[in-house]
Tab-separated table of C-alpha atoms in Angstrom:
chain	number	residue	atom	x	y	z
A	42	UNK	CA	0.086	0.420	0.010
A	43	UNK	CA	1.760	3.483	-1.265
A	44	UNK	CA	-0.638	5.720	0.565
A	45	UNK	CA	0.318	7.346	3.166
A	46	UNK	CA	-1.544	9.226	6.268
A	47	UNK	CA	0.022	12.443	4.975
A	48	UNK	CA	-1.335	11.695	0.987
A	49	UNK	CA	-4.891	11.370	2.294
A	50	UNK	CA	-5.102	14.318	4.339
A	51	UNK	CA	-3.492	16.873	1.195
A	52	UNK	CA	-5.777	15.160	-1.522
A	53	UNK	CA	-8.556	16.070	0.554
A	54	UNK	CA	-7.378	19.754	1.334
A	55	UNK	CA	-6.335	20.506	-1.897
A	56	UNK	CA	-9.504	19.090	-3.460
A	57	UNK	CA	-11.631	21.221	-0.916
A	58	UNK	CA	-9.437	24.406	-1.263
A	59	UNK	CA	-9.174	23.973	-5.141
A	60	UNK	CA	-12.613	23.169	-5.893
A	61	UNK	CA	-14.875	24.277	-3.243
A	62	UNK	CA	-12.862	27.138	-1.784
A	63	UNK	CA	-13.356	25.638	1.892
A	64	UNK	CA	-9.878	25.352	3.850
A	65	UNK	CA	-10.356	22.491	5.779
A	66	UNK	CA	-8.019	21.743	8.571
A	67	UNK	CA	-6.979	18.319	9.987
A	68	UNK	CA	-7.700	17.670	13.193
A	69	UNK	CA	-6.969	15.721	16.148
A	70	UNK	CA	-9.771	12.868	16.318
A	71	UNK	CA	-11.142	14.309	19.965
A	72	UNK	CA	-13.310	17.100	17.413
A	73	UNK	CA	-13.888	15.079	14.132
A	74	UNK	CA	-17.218	13.850	15.078
A	75	UNK	CA	-19.560	15.811	16.791
A	76	UNK	CA	-22.163	13.824	18.020
A	77	UNK	CA	-25.797	14.323	18.017
A	78	UNK	CA	-25.461	16.447	14.632
A	79	UNK	CA	-27.129	14.969	11.293
A	80	UNK	CA	-24.170	13.704	8.557
A	81	UNK	CA	-24.244	12.402	5.151
A	82	UNK	CA	-21.913	9.189	4.387
A	83	UNK	CA	-20.911	8.097	1.203
A	84	UNK	CA	-18.170	5.038	0.254
A	85	UNK	CA	-17.395	4.160	-2.625
A	86	UNK	CA	-15.620	0.728	-3.069
A	87	UNK	CA	-12.667	-0.361	-5.241
A	88	UNK	CA	-11.979	-3.508	-6.907
A	89	UNK	CA	-9.251	-5.322	-9.229
A	90	UNK	CA	-5.425	-5.323	-8.387
A	91	UNK	CA	-6.495	-3.796	-5.190
A	92	UNK	CA	-9.328	-3.964	-3.011
A	93	UNK	CA	-10.955	-1.439	-0.362
A	94	UNK	CA	-12.980	1.325	-0.082
A	95	UNK	CA	-12.858	5.390	0.923
A	96	UNK	CA	-15.506	6.399	3.086
A	97	UNK	CA	-16.454	9.901	3.998
A	98	UNK	CA	-18.684	11.455	6.956
A	99	UNK	CA	-19.475	14.678	6.650
A	100	UNK	CA	-21.552	16.794	8.748
A	101	UNK	CA	-24.525	18.234	7.393
A	102	UNK	CA	-23.389	21.893	7.398
A	103	UNK	CA	-20.211	20.901	5.961
A	104	UNK	CA	-22.381	19.419	3.039
A	105	UNK	CA	-24.729	22.073	2.718
A	106	UNK	CA	-21.951	24.592	2.218
A	107	UNK	CA	-20.001	22.544	-0.187
A	108	UNK	CA	-23.366	21.870	-2.436
A	109	UNK	CA	-23.899	25.363	-2.198
A	110	UNK	CA	-20.477	25.814	-3.951
A	111	UNK	CA	-20.075	22.758	-6.054
A	112	UNK	CA	-23.385	23.357	-7.266
A	113	UNK	CA	-23.981	26.890	-7.742
A	114	UNK	CA	-27.135	27.293	-5.411
A	115	UNK	CA	-28.336	29.290	-2.932
A	116	UNK	CA	-29.194	27.800	0.597
A	117	UNK	CA	-33.078	27.975	-0.403
A	118	UNK	CA	-32.612	25.787	-3.421
A	119	UNK	CA	-30.553	22.875	-2.130
A	120	UNK	CA	-32.307	19.872	-1.537
A	121	UNK	CA	-31.490	16.640	0.906
A	122	UNK	CA	-30.654	14.617	-3.059
A	123	UNK	CA	-28.321	17.858	-3.969
A	124	UNK	CA	-26.475	17.462	-0.505
A	125	UNK	CA	-26.119	13.400	-1.358
A	126	UNK	CA	-24.853	14.025	-4.559
A	127	UNK	CA	-22.292	16.021	-3.654
A	128	UNK	CA	-20.469	14.130	-0.843
A	129	UNK	CA	-20.801	10.796	-3.222
A	130	UNK	CA	-19.523	12.819	-5.773
A	131	UNK	CA	-16.654	14.332	-3.276
A	132	UNK	CA	-15.765	10.628	-2.245
A	133	UNK	CA	-15.542	9.374	-5.660
A	134	UNK	CA	-13.119	12.123	-6.211
A	135	UNK	CA	-10.603	11.142	-3.601
A	136	UNK	CA	-11.465	7.181	-4.601
A	137	UNK	CA	-10.136	8.386	-8.218
A	138	UNK	CA	-7.063	9.843	-6.089
A	139	UNK	CA	-6.527	6.685	-4.197
A	140	UNK	CA	-7.094	4.757	-7.248
A	141	UNK	CA	-4.135	6.456	-9.154
A	142	UNK	CA	-1.643	5.597	-6.023
A	143	UNK	CA	-2.120	1.613	-5.809
A	144	UNK	CA	-1.636	-1.359	-7.785
A	145	UNK	CA	-3.245	-1.420	-11.698
A	146	UNK	CA	-5.854	-2.294	-13.282
A	147	UNK	CA	-8.317	-1.354	-10.207
A	148	UNK	CA	-11.883	0.449	-10.797
A	149	UNK	CA	-14.183	2.593	-8.716
A	150	UNK	CA	-17.962	1.762	-7.979
A	151	UNK	CA	-20.724	4.498	-7.640
A	152	UNK	CA	-20.918	5.950	-4.356
A	153	UNK	CA	-23.157	4.395	-1.924
A	154	UNK	CA	-25.144	7.031	0.246
A	155	UNK	CA	-26.270	7.313	3.448
A	156	UNK	CA	-27.535	10.340	5.966
A	157	UNK	CA	-28.864	11.273	9.455
A	158	UNK	CA	-27.944	11.698	12.724
A	159	UNK	CA	-27.641	7.789	13.844
A	160	UNK	CA	-26.668	5.497	10.592
A	161	UNK	CA	-24.580	2.450	10.196
A	162	UNK	CA	-22.681	2.130	6.704
A	163	UNK	CA	-20.425	-1.268	6.759
A	164	UNK	CA	-17.944	-2.565	4.290
A	165	UNK	CA	-17.887	-6.424	4.594
A	166	UNK	CA	-14.271	-7.784	4.791
A	167	UNK	CA	-12.482	-4.666	5.125
A	168	UNK	CA	-10.176	-3.352	7.586
A	169	UNK	CA	-9.228	0.360	8.613
A	170	UNK	CA	-5.673	1.516	7.215
A	171	UNK	CA	-5.886	5.035	7.566
A	172	UNK	CA	-8.369	7.830	8.980
A	173	UNK	CA	-7.896	11.718	8.365
A	174	UNK	CA	-10.467	13.932	10.741
A	175	UNK	CA	-10.824	17.474	9.265
A	176	UNK	CA	-12.891	20.675	10.529
A	177	UNK	CA	-13.986	24.056	9.211
A	178	UNK	CA	-15.654	26.718	11.377
A	179	UNK	CA	-17.115	23.947	13.677
A	180	UNK	CA	-17.945	21.565	10.933
A	181	UNK	CA	-16.681	18.322	10.621
A	182	UNK	CA	-15.698	15.434	8.492
A	183	UNK	CA	-13.938	12.006	8.566
A	184	UNK	CA	-12.237	10.275	5.875
A	185	UNK	CA	-11.320	6.555	5.842
A	186	UNK	CA	-9.598	4.314	3.867
A	187	UNK	CA	-10.209	1.069	3.911
A	188	UNK	CA	-8.290	-2.446	2.403
A	189	UNK	CA	-10.041	-5.883	1.823
A	190	UNK	CA	-8.590	-8.333	4.487
A	191	UNK	CA	-7.620	-11.179	2.321
A	192	UNK	CA	-8.390	-13.562	5.313
A	193	UNK	CA	-11.406	-12.337	6.686
A	194	UNK	CA	-14.618	-14.017	6.011
A	195	UNK	CA	-16.795	-11.808	4.774
A	196	UNK	CA	-20.006	-12.797	5.504
A	197	UNK	CA	-19.260	-12.661	9.130
A	198	UNK	CA	-16.555	-9.876	9.582
A	199	UNK	CA	-17.515	-6.500	9.016
A	200	UNK	CA	-15.846	-2.960	9.629
A	201	UNK	CA	-19.112	-1.192	11.024
A	202	UNK	CA	-18.919	2.813	10.903
A	203	UNK	CA	-21.560	4.050	13.112
A	204	UNK	CA	-22.057	7.765	13.514
A	205	UNK	CA	-24.129	8.772	16.254
């Protein structure tokens, strides 16, 4: 695996700054997840010569700001589908950057998206390689990189993520 924590942090900071004008700051885990706040989570699987997933959990406030800037819409015009689509697409972009750093050929899936204040999104047979928490003006995001564990039983072993 050629991806380091610094790589995952840099690709997210650069993408959010360049595309959205949002200067995310890498944080410690203590402030990464604000419990009780709504979140939108997206996951993109990578399959082929390297198998794993990229997971992005974004506070609703940060998702709203990203969607406004990404889609050039006013807050009144945003829908929940706009937020889901934006977080899914941002996750897809991170997965594309990860894909460029892993063994080839590797392909990315379409994003799966969940939202709410209390949800589970699992990746069966996966293990967490890296997690990078970010914050901007009281809003938070957690980016996780998972790798398929070749010894795991995908029907019994899963890596659960719970945001609550």
